[in-house]
mmCIF file of N, CA and C in Angstrom:
data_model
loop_
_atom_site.group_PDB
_atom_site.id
_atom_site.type_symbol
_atom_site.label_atom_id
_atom_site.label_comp_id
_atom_site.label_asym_id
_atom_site.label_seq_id
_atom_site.Cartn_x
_atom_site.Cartn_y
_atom_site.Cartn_z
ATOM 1 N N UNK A 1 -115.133 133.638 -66.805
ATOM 2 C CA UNK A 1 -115.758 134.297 -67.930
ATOM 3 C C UNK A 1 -114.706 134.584 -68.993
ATOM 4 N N UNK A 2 -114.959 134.225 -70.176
ATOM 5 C CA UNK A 2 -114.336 134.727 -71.305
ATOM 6 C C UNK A 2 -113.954 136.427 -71.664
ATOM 7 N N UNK A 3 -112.466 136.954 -71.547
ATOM 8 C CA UNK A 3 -112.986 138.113 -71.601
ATOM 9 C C UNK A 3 -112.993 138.572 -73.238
ATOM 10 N N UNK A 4 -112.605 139.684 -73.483
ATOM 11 C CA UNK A 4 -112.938 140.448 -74.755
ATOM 12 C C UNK A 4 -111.944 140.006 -75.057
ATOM 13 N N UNK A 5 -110.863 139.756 -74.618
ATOM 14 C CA UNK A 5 -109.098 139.589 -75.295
ATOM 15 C C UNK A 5 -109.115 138.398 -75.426
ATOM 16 N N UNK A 6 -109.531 137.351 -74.751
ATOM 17 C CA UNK A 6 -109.711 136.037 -75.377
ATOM 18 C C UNK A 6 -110.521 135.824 -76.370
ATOM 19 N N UNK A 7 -109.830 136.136 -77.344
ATOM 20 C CA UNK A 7 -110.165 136.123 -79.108
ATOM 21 C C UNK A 7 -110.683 134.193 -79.235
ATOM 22 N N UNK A 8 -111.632 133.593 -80.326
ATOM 23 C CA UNK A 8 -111.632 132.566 -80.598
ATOM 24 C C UNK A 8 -110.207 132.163 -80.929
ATOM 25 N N UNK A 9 -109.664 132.479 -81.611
ATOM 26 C CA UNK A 9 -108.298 132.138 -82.629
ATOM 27 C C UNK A 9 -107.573 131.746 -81.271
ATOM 28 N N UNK A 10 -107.375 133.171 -80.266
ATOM 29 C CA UNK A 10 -106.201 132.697 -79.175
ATOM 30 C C UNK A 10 -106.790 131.165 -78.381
ATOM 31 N N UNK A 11 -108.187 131.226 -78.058
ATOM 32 C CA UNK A 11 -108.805 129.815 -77.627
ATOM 33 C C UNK A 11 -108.232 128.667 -78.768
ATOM 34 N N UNK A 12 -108.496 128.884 -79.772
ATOM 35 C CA UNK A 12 -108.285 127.535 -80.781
ATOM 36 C C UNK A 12 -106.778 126.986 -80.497
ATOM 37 N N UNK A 13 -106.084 128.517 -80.433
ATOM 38 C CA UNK A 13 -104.570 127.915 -80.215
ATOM 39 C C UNK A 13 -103.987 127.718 -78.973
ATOM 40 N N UNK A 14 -104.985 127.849 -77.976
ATOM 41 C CA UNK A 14 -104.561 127.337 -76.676
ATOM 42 C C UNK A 14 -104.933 125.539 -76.626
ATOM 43 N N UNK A 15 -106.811 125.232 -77.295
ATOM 44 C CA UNK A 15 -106.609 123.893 -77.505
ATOM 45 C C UNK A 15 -105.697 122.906 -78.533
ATOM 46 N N UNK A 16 -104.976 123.747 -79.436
ATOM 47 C CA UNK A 16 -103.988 123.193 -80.371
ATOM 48 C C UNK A 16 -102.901 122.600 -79.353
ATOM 49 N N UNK A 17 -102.084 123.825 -78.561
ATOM 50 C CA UNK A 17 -101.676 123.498 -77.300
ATOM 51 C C UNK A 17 -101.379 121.970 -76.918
ATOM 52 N N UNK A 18 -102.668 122.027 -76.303
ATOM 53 C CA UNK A 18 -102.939 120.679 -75.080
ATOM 54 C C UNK A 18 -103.073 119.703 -76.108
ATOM 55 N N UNK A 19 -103.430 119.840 -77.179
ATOM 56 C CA UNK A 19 -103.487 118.273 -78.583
ATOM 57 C C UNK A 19 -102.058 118.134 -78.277
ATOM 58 N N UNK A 20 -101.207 119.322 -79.177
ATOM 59 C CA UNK A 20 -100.093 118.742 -79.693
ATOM 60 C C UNK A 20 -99.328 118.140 -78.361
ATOM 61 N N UNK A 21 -99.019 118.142 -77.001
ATOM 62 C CA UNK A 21 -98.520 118.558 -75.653
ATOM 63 C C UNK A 21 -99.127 116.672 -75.537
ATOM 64 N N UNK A 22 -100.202 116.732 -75.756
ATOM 65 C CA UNK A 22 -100.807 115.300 -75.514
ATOM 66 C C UNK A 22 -100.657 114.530 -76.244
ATOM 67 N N UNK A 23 -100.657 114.790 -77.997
ATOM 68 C CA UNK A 23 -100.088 113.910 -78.661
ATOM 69 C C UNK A 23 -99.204 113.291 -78.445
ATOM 70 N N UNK A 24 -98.065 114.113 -78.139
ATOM 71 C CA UNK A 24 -96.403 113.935 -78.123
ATOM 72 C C UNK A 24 -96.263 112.977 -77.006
ATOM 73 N N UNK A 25 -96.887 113.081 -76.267
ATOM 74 C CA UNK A 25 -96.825 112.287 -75.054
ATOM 75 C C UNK A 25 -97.728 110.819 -75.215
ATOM 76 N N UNK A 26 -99.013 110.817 -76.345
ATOM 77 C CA UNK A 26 -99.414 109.225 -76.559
ATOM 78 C C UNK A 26 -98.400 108.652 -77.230
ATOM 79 N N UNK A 27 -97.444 109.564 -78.572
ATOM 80 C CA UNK A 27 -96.189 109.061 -79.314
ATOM 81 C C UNK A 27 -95.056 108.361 -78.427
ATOM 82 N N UNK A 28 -95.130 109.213 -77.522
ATOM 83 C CA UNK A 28 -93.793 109.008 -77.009
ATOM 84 C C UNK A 28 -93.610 107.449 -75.827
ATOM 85 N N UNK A 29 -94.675 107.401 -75.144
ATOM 86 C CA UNK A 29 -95.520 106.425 -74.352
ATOM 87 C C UNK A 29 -95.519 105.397 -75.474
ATOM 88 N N UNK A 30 -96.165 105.240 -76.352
ATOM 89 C CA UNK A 30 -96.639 104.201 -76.722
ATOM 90 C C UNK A 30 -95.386 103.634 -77.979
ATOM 91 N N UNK A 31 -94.161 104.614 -78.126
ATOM 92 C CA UNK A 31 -93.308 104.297 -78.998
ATOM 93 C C UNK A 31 -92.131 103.744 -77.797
ATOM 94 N N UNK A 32 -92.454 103.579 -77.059
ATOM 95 C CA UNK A 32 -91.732 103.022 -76.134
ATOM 96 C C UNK A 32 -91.843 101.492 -75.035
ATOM 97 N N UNK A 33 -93.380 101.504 -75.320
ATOM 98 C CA UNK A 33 -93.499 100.301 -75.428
ATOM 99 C C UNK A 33 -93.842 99.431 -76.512
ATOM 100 N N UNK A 34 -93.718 99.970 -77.740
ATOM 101 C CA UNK A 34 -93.786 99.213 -78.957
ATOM 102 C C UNK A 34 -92.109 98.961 -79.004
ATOM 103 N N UNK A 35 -91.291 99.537 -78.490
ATOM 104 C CA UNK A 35 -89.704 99.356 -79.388
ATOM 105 C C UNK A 35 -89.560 98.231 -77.832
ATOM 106 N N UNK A 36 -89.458 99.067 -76.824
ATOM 107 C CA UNK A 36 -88.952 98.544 -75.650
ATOM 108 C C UNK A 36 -90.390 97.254 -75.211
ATOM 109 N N UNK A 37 -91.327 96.878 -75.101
ATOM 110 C CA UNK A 37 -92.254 95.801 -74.725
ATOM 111 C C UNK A 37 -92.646 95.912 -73.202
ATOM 112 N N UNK A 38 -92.543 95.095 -72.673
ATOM 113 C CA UNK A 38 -92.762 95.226 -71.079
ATOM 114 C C UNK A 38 -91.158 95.406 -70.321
ATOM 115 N N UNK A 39 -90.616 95.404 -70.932
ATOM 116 C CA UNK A 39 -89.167 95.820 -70.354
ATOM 117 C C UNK A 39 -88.897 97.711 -70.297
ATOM 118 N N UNK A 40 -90.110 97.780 -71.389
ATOM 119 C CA UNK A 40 -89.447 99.103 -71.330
ATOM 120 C C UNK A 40 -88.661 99.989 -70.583
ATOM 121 N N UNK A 41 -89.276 100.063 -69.311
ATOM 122 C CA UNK A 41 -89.008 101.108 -67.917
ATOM 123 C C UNK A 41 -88.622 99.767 -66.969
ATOM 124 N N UNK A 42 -87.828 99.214 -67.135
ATOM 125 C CA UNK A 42 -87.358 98.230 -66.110
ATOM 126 C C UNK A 42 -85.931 98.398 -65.409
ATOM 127 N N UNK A 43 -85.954 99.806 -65.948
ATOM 128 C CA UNK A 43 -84.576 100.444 -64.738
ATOM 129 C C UNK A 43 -85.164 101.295 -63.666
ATOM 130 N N UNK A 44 -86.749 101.018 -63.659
ATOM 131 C CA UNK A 44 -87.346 102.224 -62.810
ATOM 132 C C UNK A 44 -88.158 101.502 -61.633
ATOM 133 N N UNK A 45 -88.593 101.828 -60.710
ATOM 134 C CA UNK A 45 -89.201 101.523 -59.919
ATOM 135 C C UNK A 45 -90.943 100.933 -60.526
ATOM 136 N N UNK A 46 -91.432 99.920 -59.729
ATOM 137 C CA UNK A 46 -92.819 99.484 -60.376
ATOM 138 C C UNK A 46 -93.251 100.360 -60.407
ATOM 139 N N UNK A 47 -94.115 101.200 -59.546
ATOM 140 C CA UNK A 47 -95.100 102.478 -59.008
ATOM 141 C C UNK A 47 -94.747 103.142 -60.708
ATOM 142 N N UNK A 48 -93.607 103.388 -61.057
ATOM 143 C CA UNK A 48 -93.018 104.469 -62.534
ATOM 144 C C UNK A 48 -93.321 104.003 -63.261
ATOM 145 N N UNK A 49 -92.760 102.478 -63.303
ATOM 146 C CA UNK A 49 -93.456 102.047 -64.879
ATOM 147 C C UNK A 49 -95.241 101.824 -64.954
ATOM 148 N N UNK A 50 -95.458 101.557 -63.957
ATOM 149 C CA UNK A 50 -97.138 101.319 -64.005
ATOM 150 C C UNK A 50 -97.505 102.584 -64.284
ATOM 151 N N UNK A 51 -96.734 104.037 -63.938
ATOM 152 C CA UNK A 51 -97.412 105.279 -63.979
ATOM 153 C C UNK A 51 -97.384 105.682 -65.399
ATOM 154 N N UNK A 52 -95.835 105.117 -66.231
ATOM 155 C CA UNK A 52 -96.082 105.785 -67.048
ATOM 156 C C UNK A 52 -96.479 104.608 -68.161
ATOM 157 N N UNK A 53 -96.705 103.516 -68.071
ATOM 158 C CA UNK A 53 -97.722 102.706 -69.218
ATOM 159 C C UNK A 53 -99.366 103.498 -69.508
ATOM 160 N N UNK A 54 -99.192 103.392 -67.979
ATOM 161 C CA UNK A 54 -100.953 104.256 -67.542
ATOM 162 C C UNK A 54 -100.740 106.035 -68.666
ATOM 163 N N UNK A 55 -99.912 106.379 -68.573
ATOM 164 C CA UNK A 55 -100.308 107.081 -69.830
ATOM 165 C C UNK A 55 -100.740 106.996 -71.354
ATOM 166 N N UNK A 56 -100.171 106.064 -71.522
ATOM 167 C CA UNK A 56 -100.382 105.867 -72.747
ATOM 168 C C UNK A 56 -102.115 105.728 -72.943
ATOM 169 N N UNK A 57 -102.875 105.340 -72.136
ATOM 170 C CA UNK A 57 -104.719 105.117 -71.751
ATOM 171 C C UNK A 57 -104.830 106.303 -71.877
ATOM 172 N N UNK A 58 -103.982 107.372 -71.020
ATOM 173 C CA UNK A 58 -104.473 108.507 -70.494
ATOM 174 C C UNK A 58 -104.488 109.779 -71.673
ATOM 175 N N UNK A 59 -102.979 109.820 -71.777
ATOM 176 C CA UNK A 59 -102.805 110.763 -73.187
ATOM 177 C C UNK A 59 -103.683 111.011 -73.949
ATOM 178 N N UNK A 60 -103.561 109.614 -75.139
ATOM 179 C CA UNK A 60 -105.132 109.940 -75.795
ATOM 180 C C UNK A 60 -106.060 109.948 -75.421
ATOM 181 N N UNK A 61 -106.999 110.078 -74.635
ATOM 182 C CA UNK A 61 -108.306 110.415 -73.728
ATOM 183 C C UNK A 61 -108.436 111.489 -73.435
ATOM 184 N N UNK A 62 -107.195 112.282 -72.936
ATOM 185 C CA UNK A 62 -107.199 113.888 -72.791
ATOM 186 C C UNK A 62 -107.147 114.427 -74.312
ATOM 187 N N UNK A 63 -106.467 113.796 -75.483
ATOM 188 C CA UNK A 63 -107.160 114.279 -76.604
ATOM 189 C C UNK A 63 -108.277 114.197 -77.387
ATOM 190 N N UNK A 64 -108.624 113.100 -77.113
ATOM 191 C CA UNK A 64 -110.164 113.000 -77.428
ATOM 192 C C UNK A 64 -110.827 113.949 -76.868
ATOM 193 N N UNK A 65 -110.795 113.881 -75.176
ATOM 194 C CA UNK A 65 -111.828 114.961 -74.770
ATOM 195 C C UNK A 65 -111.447 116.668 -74.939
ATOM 196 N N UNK A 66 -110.286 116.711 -75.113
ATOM 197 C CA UNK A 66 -109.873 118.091 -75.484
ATOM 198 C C UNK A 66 -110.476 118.424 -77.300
ATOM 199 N N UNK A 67 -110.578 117.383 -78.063
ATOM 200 C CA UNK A 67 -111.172 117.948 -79.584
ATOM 201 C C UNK A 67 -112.340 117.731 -79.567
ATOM 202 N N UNK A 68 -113.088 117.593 -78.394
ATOM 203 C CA UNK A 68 -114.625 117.174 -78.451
ATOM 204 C C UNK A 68 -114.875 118.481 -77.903
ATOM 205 N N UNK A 69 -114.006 119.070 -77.034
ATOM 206 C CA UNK A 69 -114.194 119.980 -75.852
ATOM 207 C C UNK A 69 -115.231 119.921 -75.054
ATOM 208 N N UNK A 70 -115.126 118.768 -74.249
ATOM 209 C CA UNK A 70 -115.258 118.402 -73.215
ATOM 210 C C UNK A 70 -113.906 118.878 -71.587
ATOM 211 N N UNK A 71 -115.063 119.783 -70.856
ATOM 212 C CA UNK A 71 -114.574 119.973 -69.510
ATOM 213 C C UNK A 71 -113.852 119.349 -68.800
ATOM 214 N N UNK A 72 -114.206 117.778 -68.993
ATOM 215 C CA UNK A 72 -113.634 116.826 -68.197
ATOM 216 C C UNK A 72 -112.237 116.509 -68.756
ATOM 217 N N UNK A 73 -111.803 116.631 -70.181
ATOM 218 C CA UNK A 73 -110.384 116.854 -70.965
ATOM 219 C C UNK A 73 -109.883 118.105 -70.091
ATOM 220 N N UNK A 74 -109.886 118.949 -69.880
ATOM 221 C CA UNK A 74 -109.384 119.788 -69.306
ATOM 222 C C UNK A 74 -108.952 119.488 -67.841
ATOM 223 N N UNK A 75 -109.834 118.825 -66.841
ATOM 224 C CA UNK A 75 -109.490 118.088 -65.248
ATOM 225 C C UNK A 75 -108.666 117.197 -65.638
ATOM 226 N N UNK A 76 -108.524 116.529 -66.564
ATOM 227 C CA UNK A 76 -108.004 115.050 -66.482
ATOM 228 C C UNK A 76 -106.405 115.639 -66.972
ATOM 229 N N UNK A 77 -106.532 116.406 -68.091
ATOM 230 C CA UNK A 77 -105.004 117.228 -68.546
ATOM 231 C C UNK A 77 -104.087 117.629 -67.078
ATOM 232 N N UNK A 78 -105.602 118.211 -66.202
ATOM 233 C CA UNK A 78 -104.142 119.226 -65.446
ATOM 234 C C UNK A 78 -103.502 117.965 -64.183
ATOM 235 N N UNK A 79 -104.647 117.088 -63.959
ATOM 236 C CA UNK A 79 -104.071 116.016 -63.117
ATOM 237 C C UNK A 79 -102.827 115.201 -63.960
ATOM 238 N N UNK A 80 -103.042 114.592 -65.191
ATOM 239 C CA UNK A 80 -102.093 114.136 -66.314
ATOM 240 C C UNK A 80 -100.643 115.209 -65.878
ATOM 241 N N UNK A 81 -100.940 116.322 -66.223
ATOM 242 C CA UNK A 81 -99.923 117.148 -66.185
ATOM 243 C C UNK A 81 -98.713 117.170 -64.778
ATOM 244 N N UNK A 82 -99.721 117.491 -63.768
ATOM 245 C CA UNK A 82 -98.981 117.331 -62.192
ATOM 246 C C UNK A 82 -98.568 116.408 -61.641
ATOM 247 N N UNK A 83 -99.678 115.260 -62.220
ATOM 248 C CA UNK A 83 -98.758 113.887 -61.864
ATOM 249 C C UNK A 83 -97.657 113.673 -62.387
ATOM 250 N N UNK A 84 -97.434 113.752 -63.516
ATOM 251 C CA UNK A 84 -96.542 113.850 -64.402
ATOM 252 C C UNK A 84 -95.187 114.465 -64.312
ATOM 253 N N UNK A 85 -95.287 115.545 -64.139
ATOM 254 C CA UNK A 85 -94.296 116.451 -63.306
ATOM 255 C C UNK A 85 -93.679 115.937 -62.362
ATOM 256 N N UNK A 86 -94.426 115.462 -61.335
ATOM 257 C CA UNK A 86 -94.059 115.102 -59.996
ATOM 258 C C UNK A 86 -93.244 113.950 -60.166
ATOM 259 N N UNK A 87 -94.099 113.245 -60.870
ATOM 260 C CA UNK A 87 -92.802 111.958 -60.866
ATOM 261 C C UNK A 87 -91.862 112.283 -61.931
ATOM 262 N N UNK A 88 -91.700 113.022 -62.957
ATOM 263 C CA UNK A 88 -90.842 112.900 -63.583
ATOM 264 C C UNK A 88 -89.698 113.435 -62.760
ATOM 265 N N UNK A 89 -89.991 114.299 -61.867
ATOM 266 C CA UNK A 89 -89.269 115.871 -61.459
ATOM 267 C C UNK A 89 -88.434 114.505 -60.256
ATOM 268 N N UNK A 90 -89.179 113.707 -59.653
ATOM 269 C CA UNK A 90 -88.592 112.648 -58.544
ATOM 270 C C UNK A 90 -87.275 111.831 -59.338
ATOM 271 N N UNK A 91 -87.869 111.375 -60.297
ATOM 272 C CA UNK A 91 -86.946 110.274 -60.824
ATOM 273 C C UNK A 91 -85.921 110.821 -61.177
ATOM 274 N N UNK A 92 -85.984 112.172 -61.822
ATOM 275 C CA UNK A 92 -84.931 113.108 -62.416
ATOM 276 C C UNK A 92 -83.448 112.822 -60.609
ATOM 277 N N UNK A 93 -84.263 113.553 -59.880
ATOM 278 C CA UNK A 93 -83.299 114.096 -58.629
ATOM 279 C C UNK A 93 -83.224 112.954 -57.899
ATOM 280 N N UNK A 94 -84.016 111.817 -57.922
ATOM 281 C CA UNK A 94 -83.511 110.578 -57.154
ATOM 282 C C UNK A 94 -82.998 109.409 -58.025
ATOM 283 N N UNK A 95 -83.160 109.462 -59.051
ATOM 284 C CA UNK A 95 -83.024 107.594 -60.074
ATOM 285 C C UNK A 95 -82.010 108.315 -60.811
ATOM 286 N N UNK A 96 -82.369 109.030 -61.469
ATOM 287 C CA UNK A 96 -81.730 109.323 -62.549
ATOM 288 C C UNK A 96 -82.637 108.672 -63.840
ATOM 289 N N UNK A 97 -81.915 109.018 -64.909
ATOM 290 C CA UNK A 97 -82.104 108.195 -66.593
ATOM 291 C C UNK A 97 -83.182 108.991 -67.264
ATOM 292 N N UNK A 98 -83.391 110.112 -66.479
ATOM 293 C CA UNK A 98 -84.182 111.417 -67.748
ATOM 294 C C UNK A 98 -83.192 112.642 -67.907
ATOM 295 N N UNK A 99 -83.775 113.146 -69.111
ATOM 296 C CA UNK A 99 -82.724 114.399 -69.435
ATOM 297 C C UNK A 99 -83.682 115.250 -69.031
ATOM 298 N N UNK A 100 -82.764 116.516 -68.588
ATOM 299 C CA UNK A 100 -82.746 117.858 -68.349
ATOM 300 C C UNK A 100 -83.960 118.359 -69.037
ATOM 301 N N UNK A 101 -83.707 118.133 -70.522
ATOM 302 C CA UNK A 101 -84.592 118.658 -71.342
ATOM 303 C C UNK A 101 -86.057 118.424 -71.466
ATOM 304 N N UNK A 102 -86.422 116.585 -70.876
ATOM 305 C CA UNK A 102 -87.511 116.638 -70.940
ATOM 306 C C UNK A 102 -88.333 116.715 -70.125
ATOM 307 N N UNK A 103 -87.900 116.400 -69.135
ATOM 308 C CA UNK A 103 -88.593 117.536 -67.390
ATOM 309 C C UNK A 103 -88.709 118.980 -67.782
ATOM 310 N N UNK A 104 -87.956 119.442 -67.963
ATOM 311 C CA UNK A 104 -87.944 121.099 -68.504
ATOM 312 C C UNK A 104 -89.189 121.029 -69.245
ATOM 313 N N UNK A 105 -89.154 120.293 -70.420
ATOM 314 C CA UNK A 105 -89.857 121.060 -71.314
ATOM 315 C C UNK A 105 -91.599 120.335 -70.666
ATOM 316 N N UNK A 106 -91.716 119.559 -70.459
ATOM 317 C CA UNK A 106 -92.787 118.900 -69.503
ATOM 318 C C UNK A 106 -93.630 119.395 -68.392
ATOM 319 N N UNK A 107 -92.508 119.855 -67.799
ATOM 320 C CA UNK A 107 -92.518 121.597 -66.867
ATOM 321 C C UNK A 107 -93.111 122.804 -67.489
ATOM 322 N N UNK A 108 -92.686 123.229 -68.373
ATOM 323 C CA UNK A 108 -93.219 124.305 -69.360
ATOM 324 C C UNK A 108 -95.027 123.949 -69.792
ATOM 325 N N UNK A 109 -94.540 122.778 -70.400
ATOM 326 C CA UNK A 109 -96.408 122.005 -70.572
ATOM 327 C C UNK A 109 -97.191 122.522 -70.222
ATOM 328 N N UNK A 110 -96.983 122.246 -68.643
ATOM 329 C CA UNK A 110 -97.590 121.872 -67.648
ATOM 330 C C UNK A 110 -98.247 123.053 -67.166
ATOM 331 N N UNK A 111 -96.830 124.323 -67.254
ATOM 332 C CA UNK A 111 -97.559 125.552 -67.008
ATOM 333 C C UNK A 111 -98.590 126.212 -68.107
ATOM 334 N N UNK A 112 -97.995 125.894 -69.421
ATOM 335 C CA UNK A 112 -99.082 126.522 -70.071
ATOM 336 C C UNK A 112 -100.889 125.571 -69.796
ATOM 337 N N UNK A 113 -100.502 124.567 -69.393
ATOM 338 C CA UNK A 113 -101.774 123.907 -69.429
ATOM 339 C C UNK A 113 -102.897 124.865 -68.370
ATOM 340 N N UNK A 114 -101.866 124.845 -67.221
ATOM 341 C CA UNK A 114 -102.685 125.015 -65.921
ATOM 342 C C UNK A 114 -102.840 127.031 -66.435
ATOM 343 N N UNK A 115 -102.250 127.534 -67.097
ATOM 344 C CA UNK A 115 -102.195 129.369 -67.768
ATOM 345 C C UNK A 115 -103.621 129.290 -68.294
ATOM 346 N N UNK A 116 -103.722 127.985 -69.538
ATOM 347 C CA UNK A 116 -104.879 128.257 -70.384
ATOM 348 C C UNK A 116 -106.021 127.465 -69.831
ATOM 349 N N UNK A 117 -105.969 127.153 -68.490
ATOM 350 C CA UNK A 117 -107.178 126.193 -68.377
ATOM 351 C C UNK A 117 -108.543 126.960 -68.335
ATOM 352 N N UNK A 118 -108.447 127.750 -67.565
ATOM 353 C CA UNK A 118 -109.449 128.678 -67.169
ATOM 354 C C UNK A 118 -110.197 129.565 -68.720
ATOM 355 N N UNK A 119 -109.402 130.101 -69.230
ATOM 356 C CA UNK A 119 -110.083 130.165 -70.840
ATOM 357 C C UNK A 119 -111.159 129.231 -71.857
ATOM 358 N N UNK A 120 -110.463 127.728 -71.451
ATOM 359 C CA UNK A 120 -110.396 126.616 -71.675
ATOM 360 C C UNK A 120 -111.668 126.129 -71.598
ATOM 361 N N UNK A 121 -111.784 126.434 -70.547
ATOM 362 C CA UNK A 121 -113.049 125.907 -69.238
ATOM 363 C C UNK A 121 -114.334 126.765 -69.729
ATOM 364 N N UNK A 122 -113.832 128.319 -69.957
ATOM 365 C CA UNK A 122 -115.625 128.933 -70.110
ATOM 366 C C UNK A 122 -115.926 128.782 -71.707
ATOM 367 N N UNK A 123 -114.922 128.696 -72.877
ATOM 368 C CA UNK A 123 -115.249 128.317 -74.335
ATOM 369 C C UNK A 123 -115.863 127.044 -74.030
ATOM 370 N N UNK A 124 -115.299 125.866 -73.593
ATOM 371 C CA UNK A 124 -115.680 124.863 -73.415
ATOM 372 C C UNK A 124 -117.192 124.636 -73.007
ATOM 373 N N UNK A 125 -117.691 125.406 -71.895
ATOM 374 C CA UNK A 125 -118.783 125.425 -71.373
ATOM 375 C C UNK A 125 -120.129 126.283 -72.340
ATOM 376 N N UNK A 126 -119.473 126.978 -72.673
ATOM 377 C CA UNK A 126 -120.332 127.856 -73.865
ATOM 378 C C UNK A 126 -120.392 127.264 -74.946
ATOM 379 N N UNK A 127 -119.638 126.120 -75.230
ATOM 380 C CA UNK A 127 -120.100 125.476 -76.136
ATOM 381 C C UNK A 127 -121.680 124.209 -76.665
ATOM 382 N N UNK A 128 -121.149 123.577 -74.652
ATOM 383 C CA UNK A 128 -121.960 122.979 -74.431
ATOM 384 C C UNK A 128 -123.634 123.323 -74.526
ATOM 385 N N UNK A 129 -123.310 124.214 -73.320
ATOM 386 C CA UNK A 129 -124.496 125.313 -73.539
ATOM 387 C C UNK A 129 -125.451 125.304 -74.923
ATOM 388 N N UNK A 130 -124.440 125.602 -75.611
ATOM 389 C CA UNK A 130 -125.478 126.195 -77.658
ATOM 390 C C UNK A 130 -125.474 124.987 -77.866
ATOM 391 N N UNK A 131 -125.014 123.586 -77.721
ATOM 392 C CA UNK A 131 -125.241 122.458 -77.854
ATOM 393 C C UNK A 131 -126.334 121.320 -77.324
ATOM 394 N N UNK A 132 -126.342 122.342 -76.460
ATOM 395 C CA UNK A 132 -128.152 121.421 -75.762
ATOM 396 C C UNK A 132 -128.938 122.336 -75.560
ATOM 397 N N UNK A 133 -128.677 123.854 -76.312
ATOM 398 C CA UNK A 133 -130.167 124.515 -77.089
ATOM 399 C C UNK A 133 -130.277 123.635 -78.282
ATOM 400 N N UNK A 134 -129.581 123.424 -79.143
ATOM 401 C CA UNK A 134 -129.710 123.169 -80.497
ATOM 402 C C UNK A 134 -130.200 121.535 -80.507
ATOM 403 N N UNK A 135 -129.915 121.030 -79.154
ATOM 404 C CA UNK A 135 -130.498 119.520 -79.524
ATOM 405 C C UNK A 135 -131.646 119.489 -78.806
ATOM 406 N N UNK A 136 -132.434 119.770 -77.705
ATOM 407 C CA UNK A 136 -133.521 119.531 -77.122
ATOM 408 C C UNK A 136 -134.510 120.758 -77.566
ATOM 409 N N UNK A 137 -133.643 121.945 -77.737
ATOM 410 C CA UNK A 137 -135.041 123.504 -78.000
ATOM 411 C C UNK A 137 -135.234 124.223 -76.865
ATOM 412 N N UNK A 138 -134.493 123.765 -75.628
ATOM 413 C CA UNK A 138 -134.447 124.550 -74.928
ATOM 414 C C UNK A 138 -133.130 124.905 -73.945
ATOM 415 N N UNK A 139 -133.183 126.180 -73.220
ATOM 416 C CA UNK A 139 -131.766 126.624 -72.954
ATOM 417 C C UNK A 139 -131.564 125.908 -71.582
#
């Protein structure tokens, strides 16, 4: 349930959040296989590079469904997110060839994602809700 302190504004800027968090991550994905090609991640294990091409599909999809506010943007973020983590957090302590900084800050993401989901989740749903009164006429 939404409480009284979850102001619209603090909701708007929790989904600003997960845009910008997701943007950065279709930029970053997809500016990496535009510079780098299919070589990009070819110091990494297959399973890595297949995981992280597969973002680039994924990223923008969690923003689409996050500015539609759609529920299912929100499941797909926090899986995006943990998977994400996990392998980054692996490659970091076993491969090597990521910085400090962007596990860290990926890490951070990740927590605010999984902090604001639940907020996330009942605006989201209350939206729907007034959205199929207003299209069929009934609640």
């Amino acid at each position: 349930m939404i409480t009284v302190t979850t102001s619209v504004r603090a909701l708007r800027a929790f989904q600003a959040v997960w845009l910008i968090g997701f943007v950065v991550g279709t930029i970053t994905h997809t500016a990496d296989l535009i510079f780098g090609g299919v070589d990009a991640y070819s110091g990494f294990p297959l399973g890595v590079r297949l995981f992280w091409v597969t973002l680039t599909i994924l990223d923008p999809l969690t923003v689409a469904l996050i500015i539609f506010r759609r529920r299912s943007g929100i499941v797909l973020g926090i899986v995006v997110m943990i998977a994400d983590i996990t392998v980054n957090w692996t490659v970091f302590a076993v491969i090597g060839g990521l910085s400090v900084f962007g596990v860290l800050s990926q890490s951070l993401f990740a927590v605010l994602v999984i902090v604001t989901a639940r907020p996330l989740w009942m605006w989201f749903g209350r939206s729907s809700q007034r959205d199929r009164v207003r299209v069929d006429g009934t609640a």
